[in-house]
Tab-separated table of C-alpha atoms in Angstrom:
chain	number	residue	atom	x	y	z
A	121	UNK	CA	240.734	43.115	30.039
A	122	UNK	CA	239.612	39.695	31.146
A	123	UNK	CA	239.909	39.242	34.912
A	124	UNK	CA	240.144	35.717	36.246
A	125	UNK	CA	237.968	34.919	39.247
A	126	UNK	CA	240.955	33.453	41.068
A	127	UNK	CA	242.634	36.862	40.911
A	128	UNK	CA	245.729	35.580	39.131
A	129	UNK	CA	247.333	37.522	36.303
A	130	UNK	CA	246.735	35.872	32.884
A	131	UNK	CA	250.167	37.021	31.705
A	132	UNK	CA	251.950	35.484	34.690
A	133	UNK	CA	250.107	32.207	34.089
A	134	UNK	CA	251.113	32.242	30.412
A	135	UNK	CA	247.490	32.486	29.301
A	136	UNK	CA	248.146	35.784	27.562
A	137	UNK	CA	251.296	36.985	25.864
A	138	UNK	CA	252.194	40.017	23.803
A	139	UNK	CA	251.087	37.956	20.781
A	140	UNK	CA	247.604	37.210	22.160
A	141	UNK	CA	245.746	34.573	24.156
A	142	UNK	CA	246.842	30.948	24.427
A	143	UNK	CA	243.436	29.280	24.137
A	144	UNK	CA	244.686	25.824	25.124
A	145	UNK	CA	246.303	27.095	28.319
A	146	UNK	CA	243.236	29.234	29.067
A	147	UNK	CA	240.938	26.205	28.815
A	148	UNK	CA	243.373	24.098	30.865
A	149	UNK	CA	243.317	26.765	33.567
A	150	UNK	CA	239.515	26.796	33.597
A	151	UNK	CA	239.522	23.042	34.031
A	152	UNK	CA	242.040	23.020	36.851
A	153	UNK	CA	241.226	26.184	38.820
A	154	UNK	CA	238.420	25.677	41.328
A	155	UNK	CA	237.361	29.335	41.369
A	156	UNK	CA	237.479	29.932	37.604
A	157	UNK	CA	235.829	26.631	36.706
A	158	UNK	CA	232.651	27.734	38.513
A	159	UNK	CA	232.173	30.504	35.916
A	160	UNK	CA	233.732	28.748	32.942
A	161	UNK	CA	230.913	29.692	30.543
A	162	UNK	CA	231.045	33.377	31.422
A	163	UNK	CA	234.832	33.530	31.131
A	164	UNK	CA	234.762	31.804	27.734
A	165	UNK	CA	232.133	34.283	26.514
A	166	UNK	CA	234.290	37.193	27.680
A	167	UNK	CA	237.339	35.764	25.913
A	168	UNK	CA	235.296	35.250	22.727
A	169	UNK	CA	234.241	38.885	22.760
A	170	UNK	CA	237.859	39.973	23.258
A	171	UNK	CA	239.162	37.922	20.324
A	172	UNK	CA	236.229	38.805	18.089
A	173	UNK	CA	234.226	35.621	18.347
A	174	UNK	CA	230.496	35.655	18.072
A	175	UNK	CA	228.013	34.277	20.539
A	176	UNK	CA	224.858	32.351	19.679
A	177	UNK	CA	222.811	35.518	20.271
A	178	UNK	CA	224.583	37.394	17.428
């Protein structure tokens, strides 16, 4: 499970639903949340691994 640095629940924010992750809302949150924006790269990497994306190292 991806934990946001701000401590908010991704489901309550609408970032994650029973159908999966809303990438647009996730990126909007990273851009607007002061705490999460500081670790934007790490959070995006974690989300990529959750949804099956590959990193440059793969």
